[in-house]
Short mmCIF file of C-alpha atoms in Angstrom, two decimals:
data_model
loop_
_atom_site.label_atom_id
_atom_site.label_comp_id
_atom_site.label_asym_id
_atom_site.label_seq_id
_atom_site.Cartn_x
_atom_site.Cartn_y
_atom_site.Cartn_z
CA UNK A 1 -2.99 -92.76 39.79
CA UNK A 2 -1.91 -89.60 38.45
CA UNK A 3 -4.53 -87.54 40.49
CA UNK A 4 -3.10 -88.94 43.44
CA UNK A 5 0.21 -88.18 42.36
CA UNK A 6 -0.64 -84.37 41.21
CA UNK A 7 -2.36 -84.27 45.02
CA UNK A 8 0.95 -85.72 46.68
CA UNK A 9 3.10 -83.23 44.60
CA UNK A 10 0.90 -80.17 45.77
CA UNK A 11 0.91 -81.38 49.43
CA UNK A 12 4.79 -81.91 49.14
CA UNK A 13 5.07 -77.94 47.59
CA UNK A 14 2.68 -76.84 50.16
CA UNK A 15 4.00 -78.42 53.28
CA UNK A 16 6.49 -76.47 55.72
CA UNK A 17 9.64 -79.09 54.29
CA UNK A 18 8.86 -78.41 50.48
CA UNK A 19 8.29 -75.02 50.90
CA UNK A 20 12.19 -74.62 52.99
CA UNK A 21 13.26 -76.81 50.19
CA UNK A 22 12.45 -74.33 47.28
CA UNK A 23 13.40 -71.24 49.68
CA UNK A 24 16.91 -72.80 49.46
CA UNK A 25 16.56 -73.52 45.75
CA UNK A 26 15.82 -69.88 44.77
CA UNK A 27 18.75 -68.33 47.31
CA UNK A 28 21.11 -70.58 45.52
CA UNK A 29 19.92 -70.11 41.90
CA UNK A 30 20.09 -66.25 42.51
CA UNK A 31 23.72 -65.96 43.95
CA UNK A 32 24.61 -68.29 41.46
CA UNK A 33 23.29 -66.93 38.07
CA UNK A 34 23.35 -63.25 39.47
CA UNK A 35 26.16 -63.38 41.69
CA UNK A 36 24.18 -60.94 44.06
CA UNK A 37 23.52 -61.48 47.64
CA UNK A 38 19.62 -61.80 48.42
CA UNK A 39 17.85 -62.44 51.36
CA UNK A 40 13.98 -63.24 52.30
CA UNK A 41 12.31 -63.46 55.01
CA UNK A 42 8.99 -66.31 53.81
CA UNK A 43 8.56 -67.85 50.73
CA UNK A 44 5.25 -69.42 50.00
CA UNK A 45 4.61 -71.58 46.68
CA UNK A 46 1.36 -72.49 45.56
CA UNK A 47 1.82 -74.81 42.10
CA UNK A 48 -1.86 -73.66 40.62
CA UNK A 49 -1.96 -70.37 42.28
CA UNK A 50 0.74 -67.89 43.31
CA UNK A 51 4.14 -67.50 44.73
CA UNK A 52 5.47 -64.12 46.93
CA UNK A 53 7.64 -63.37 48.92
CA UNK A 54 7.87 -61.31 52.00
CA UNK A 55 11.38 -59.09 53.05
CA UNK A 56 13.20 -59.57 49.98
CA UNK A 57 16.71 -57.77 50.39
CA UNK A 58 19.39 -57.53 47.09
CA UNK A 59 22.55 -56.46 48.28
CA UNK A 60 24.51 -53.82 45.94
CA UNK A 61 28.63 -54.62 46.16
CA UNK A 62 29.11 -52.61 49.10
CA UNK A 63 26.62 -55.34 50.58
CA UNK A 64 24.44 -51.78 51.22
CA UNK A 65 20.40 -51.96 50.39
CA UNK A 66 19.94 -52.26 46.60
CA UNK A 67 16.43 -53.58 46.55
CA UNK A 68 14.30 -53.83 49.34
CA UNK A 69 10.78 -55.34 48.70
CA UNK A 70 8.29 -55.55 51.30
CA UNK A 71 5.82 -58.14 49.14
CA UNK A 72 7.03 -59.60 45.76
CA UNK A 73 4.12 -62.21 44.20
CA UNK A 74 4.18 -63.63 40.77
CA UNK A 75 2.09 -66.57 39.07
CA UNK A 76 3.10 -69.82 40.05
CA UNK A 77 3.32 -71.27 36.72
CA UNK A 78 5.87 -69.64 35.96
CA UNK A 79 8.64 -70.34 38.76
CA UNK A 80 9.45 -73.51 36.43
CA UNK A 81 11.01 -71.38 34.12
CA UNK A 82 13.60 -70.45 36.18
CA UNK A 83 15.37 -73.15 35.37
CA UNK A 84 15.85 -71.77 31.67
CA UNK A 85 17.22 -68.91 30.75
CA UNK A 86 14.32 -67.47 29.79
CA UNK A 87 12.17 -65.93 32.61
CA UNK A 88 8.53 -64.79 32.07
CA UNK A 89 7.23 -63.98 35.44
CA UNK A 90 3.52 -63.17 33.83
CA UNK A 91 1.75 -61.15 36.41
CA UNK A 92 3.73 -59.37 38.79
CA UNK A 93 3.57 -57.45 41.60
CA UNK A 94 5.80 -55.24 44.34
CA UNK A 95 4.11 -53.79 47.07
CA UNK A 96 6.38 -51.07 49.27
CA UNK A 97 9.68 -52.01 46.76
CA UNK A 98 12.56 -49.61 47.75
CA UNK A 99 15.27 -48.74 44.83
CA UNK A 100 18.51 -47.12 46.83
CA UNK A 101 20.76 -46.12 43.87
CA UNK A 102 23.99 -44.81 45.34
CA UNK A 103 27.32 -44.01 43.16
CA UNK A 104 29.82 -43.97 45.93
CA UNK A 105 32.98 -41.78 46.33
CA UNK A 106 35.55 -42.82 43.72
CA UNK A 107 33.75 -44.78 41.57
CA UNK A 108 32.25 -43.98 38.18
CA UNK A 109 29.49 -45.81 38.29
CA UNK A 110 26.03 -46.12 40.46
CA UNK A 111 25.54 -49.60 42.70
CA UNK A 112 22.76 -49.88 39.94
CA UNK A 113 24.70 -49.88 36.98
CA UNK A 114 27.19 -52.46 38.63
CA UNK A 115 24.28 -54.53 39.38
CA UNK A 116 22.65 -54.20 35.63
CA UNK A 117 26.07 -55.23 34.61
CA UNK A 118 26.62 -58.28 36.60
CA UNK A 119 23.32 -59.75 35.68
CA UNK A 120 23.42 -58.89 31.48
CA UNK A 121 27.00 -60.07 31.34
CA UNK A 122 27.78 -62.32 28.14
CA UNK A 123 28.16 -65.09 30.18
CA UNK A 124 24.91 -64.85 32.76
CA UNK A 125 22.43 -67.91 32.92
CA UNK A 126 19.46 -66.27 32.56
CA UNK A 127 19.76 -63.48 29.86
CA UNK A 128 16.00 -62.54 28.79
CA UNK A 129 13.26 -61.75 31.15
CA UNK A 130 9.80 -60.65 30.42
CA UNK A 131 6.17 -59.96 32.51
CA UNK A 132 2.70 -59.14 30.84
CA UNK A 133 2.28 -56.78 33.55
CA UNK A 134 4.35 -55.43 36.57
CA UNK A 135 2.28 -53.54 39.34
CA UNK A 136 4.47 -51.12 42.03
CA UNK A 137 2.10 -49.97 44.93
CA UNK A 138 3.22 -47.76 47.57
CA UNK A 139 7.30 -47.60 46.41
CA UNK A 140 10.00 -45.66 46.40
CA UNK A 141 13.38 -44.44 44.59
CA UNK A 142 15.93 -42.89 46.19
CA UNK A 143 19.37 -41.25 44.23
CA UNK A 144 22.40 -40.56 46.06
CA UNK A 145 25.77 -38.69 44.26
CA UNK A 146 28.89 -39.51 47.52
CA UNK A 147 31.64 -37.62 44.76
CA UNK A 148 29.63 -34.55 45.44
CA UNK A 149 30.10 -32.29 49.41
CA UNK A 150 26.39 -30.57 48.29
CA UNK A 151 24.59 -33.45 46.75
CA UNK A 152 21.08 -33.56 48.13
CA UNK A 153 19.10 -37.22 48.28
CA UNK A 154 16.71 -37.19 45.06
CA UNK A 155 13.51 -39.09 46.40
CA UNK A 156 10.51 -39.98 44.67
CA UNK A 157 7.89 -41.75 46.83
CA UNK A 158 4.67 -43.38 46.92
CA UNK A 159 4.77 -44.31 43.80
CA UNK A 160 2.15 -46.53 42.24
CA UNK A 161 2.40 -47.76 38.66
CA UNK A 162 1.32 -50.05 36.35
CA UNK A 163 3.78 -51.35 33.30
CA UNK A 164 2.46 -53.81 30.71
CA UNK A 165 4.27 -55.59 28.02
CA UNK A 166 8.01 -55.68 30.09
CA UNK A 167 10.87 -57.35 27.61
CA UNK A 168 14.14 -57.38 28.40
CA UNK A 169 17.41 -59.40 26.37
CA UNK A 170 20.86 -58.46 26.85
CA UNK A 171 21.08 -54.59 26.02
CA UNK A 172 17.64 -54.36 25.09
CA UNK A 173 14.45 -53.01 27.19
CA UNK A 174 11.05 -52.25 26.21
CA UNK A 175 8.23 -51.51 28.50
CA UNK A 176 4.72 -49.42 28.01
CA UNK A 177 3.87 -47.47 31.34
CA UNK A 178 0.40 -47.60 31.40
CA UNK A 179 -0.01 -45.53 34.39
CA UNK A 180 2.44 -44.18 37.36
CA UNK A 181 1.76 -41.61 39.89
CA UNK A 182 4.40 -40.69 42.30
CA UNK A 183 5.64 -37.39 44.76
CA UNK A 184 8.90 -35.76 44.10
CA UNK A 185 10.16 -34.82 47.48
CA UNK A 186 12.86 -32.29 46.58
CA UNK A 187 10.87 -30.02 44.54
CA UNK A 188 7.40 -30.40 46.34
CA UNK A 189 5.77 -31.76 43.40
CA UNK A 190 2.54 -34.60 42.67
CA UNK A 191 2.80 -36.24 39.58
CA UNK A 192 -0.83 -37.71 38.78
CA UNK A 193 0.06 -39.50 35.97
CA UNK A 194 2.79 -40.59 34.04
CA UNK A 195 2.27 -42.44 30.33
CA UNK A 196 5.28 -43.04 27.86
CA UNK A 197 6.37 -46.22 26.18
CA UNK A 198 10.41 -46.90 26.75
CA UNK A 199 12.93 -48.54 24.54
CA UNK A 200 16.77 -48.74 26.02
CA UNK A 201 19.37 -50.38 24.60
CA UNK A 202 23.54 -50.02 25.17
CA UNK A 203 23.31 -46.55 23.12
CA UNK A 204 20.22 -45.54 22.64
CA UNK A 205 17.24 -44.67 24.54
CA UNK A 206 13.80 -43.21 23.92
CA UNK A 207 10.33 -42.16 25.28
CA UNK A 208 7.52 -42.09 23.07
CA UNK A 209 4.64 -40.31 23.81
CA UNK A 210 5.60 -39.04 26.90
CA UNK A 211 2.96 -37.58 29.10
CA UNK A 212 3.33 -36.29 32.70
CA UNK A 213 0.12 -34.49 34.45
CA UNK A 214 0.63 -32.63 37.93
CA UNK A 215 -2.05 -30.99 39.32
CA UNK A 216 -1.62 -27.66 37.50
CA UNK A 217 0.39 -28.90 34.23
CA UNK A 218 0.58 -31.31 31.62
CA UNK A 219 3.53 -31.83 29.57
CA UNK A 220 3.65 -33.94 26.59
CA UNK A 221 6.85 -34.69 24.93
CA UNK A 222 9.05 -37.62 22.39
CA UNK A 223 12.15 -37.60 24.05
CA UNK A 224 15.37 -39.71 22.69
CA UNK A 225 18.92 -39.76 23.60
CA UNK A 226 22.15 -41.62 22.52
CA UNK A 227 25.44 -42.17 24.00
CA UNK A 228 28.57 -44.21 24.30
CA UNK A 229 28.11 -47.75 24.22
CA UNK A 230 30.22 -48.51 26.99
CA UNK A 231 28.23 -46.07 29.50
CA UNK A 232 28.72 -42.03 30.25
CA UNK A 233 31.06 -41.10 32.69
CA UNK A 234 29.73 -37.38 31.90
CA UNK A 235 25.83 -36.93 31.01
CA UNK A 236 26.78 -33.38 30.40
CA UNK A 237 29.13 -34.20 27.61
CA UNK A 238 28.29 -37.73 26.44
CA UNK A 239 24.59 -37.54 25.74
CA UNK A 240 22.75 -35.78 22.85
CA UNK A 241 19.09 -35.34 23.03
CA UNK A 242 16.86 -35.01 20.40
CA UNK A 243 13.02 -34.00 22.20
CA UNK A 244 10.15 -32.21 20.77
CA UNK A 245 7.21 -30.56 23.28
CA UNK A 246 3.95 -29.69 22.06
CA UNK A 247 0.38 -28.88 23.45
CA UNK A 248 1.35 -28.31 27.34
CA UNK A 249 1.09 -26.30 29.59
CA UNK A 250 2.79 -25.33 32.95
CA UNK A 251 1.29 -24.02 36.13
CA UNK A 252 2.75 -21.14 37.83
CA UNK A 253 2.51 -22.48 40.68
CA UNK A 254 4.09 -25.58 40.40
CA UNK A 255 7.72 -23.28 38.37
CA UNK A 256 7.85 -21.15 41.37
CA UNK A 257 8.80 -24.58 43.53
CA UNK A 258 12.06 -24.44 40.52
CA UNK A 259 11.89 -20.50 41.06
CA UNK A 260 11.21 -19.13 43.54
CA UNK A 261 11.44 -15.61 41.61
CA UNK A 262 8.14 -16.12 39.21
CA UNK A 263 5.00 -15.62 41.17
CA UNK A 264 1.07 -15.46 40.31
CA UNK A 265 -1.04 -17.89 39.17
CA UNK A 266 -1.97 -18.58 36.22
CA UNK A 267 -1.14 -21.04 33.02
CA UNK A 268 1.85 -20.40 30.82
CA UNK A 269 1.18 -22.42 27.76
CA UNK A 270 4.04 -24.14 25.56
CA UNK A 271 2.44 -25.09 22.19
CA UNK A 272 5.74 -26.00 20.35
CA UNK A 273 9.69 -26.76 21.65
CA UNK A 274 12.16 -28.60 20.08
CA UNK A 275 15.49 -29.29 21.64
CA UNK A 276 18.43 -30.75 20.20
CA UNK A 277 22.22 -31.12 21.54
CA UNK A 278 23.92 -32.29 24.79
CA UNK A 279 23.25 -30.47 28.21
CA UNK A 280 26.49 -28.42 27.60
CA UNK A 281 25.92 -27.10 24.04
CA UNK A 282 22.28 -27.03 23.30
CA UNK A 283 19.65 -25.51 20.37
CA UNK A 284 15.78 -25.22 21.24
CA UNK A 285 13.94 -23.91 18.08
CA UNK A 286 10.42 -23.12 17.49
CA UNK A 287 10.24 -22.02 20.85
CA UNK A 288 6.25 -20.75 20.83
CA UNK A 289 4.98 -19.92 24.68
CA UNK A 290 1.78 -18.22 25.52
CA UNK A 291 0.95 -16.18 28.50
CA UNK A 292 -2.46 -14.56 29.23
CA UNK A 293 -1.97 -11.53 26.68
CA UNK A 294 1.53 -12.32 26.03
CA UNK A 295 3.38 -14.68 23.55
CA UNK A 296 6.82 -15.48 22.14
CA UNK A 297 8.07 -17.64 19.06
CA UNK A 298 11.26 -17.81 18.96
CA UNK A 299 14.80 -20.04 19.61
CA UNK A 300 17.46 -20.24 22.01
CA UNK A 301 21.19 -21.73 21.82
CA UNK A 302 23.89 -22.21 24.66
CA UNK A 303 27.43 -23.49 24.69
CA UNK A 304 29.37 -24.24 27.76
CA UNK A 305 32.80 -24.14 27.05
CA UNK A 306 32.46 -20.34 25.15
CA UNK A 307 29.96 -19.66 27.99
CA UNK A 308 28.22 -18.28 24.98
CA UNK A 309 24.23 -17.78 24.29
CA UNK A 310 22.05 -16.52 21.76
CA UNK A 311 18.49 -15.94 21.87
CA UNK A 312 16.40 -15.09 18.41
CA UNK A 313 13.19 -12.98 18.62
CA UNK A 314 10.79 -14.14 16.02
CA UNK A 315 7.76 -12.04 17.25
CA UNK A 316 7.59 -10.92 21.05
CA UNK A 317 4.54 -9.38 22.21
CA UNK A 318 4.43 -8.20 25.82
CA UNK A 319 1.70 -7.19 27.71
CA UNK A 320 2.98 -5.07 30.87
CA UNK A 321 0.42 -6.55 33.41
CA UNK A 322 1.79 -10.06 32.49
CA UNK A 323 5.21 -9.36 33.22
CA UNK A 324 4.75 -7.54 36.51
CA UNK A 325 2.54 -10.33 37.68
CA UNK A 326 5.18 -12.64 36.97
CA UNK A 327 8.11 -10.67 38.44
CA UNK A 328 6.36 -8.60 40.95
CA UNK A 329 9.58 -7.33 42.09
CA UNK A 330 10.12 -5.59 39.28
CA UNK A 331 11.22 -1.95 39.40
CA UNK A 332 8.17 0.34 38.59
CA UNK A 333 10.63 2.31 36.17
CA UNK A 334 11.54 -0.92 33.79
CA UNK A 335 6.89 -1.48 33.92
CA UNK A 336 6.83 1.95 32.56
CA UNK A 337 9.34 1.56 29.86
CA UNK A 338 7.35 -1.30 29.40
CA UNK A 339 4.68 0.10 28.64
CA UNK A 340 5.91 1.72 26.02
CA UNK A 341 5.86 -1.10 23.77
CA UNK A 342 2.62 -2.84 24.85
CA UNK A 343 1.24 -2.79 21.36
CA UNK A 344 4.57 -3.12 19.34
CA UNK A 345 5.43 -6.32 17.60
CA UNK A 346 9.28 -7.34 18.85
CA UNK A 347 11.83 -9.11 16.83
CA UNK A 348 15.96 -9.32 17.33
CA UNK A 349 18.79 -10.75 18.69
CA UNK A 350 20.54 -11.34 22.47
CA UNK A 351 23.78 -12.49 22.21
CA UNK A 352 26.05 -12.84 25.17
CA UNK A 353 29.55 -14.08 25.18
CA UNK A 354 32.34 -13.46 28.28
CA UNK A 355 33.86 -10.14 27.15
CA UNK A 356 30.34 -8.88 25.39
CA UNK A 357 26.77 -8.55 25.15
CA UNK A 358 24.83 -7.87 21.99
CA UNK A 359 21.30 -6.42 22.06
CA UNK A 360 19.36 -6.37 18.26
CA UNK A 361 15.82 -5.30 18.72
CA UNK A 362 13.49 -4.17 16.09
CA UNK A 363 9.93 -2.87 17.23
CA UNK A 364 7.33 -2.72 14.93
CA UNK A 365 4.95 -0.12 16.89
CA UNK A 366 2.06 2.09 15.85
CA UNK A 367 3.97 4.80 15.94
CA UNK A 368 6.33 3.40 13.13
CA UNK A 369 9.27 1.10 13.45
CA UNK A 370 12.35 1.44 16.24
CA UNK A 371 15.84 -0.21 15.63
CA UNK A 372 17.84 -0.90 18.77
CA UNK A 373 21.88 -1.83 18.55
CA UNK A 374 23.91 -2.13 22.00
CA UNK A 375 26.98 -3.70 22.20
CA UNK A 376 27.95 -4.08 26.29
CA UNK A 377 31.65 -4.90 27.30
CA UNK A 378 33.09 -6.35 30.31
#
């Protein structure tokens, strides 16, 4: 009796009416506990196998393209708990998803962070979600700032990642990226692999064991960052960062795509940074960068508002060759003076604030040592 019953329930799910029937089911459970507007074009359940969906369109508040999914699967077994308010999806995966994040002209916030609020509020049905493993194959993000005449479309396509252990409750998100490749339109650039276990919550996010790979570089990096609890307005004001680099290095040819003014080729190596303030006022310490016969340990701070900066010379040794390779437009007059300290050991001082420069060198040469005071007005 109950095998015939099991096989009369699976013919029910898999036949054209049963499978219209849950179609409806999900539409209305979604604009209900999400309040968004979502659209799909088939829905096929199988009870012992697995459900996906083809065309899946979410709907931002301007009832513009949030979420666009070409293929959206997920096991089965799990579609029951939809009816909790607990969802654990298991296995999923998106195949060509498209994220269109867009903060539109006179508004503070992205259609993103509107939709992130709608579906965490206090009062939302389903309020923890969680996957073993979330697969993105052949996706795309796209950021768009309306408030600003030159903003250019950030894009980062074909992405391809996999993310394993995916929690999310209220304010709180975890997720280990196992693997994500991706190309970053703008600025030219493949990223071959991406690696970093995230942590979010409503002021406080970090990245731990950051590691991006392009084809010439590798960076590897713990980055963390707090701000205001009810969201930043400003990210140049309202968020501190707290990261530390070590062992990476950066291809020259991959910095000239951010400037255009370094050339060569080459590796410039950055065993040691550590960075702490907001965007607008800023310390990097133990600053130690390597260049063919070059190097430089040393620290760097910036301030916004008194458009002030200070850079500290621990030891600075310069080989000529490097620096003309780097700057080839370099006047043959500044390679020569240059050249006069090729085998002198450089500490000192630049400060620079609106109305004056400071310039505190000491060189440590063969010849014996040099002390160098400028002060430069405006």
């Amino acid at each position: 009796m109950s095998l015939s019953l099991t096989v009369i329930t699976i013919v029910l799910f898999l036949s054209p009416l049963g499978q219209s029937a849950i179609n409806s089911w999900l539409k209305s459970k979604f604009i209900n506990d999400f309040e968004v507007e979502v659209s799909m074009g088939t829905l096929f359940v199988n009870p012992v196998g697995t459900t996906s969906f083809t065309d899946l369109l979410i709907r931002d508040h301007r009832n513009d393209t949030l979420v666009f999914v070409d293929y959206f699967a997920f096991k089965s077994y799990n579609l029951g708990v939809l009816i909790s308010n607990k969802l654990n999806l298991g296995e999923v995966a998106f195949d060509s998803l498209v994220l269109n994040v867009v903060k539109y002209k006179n508004e503070d916030q992205s259609n993103l962070d509107i939709f992130i609020e709608k579906i965490k509020s206090d009062d939302a049905r389903i309020n923890q979600l969680s996957a073993t493993t979330i697969k993105l194959i052949r996706s795309k993000v796209q950021f768009k700032d309306l408030n600003k005449a030159d903003s250019a479309k950030q894009l980062f396509s074909n992405i391809n990642a996999k993310l394993v252990d995916l929690n999310s409750y209220r304010n709180d998100f975890s997720t280990q990226v196992q693997e994500m490749n991706f190309f970053v339109d703008n600025q030219n650039i493949q990223v071959l692999d991406l690696e970093a276990f995230c942590s979010f919550d409503s002021e406080f996010a970090e990245f731990q064991n950051l590691k991006i790979i392009t084809p010439n570089s590798q960076f590897n990096t713990d980055v963390s960052m707090r701000y205001p609890k009810g969201g930043f307005h400003n990210f140049y004001e309202n968020v501190s960062i707290d990261a530390v680099v070590r062992d990476s290095f950066l291809g020259l040819d991959e910095i000239q795509f951010l400037d255009p003014n370094v050339s060569g080729s080459g590796t410039i190596f950055l065993d040691q940074l550590k960075f702490l303030g907001k965007p607008s006022e800023y310390a990097i310490d133990s600053i130690r960068i390597n260049y063919e016969k070059s190097n430089f340990f040393g620290s760097f701070t910036f301030n916004t508002s008194k458009d002030a900066s200070k850079l500290t010379i621990q030891e600075l040794l310069i080989n000529p060759k490097d620096i003309q390779t780097l700057f080839p437009s370099l006047k043959k007059s500044s390679v020569d003076v240059l050249k006069r300290f090729e085998k002198a050991v450089i500490s000192g001082t630049l400060a620079s604030q609106p109305a004056k420069h400071k310039l505190n060198l000491s060189f440590d040469s063969p010849l014996g040592p040099l002390l160098i005071n400028f002060d430069f007005f405006r």
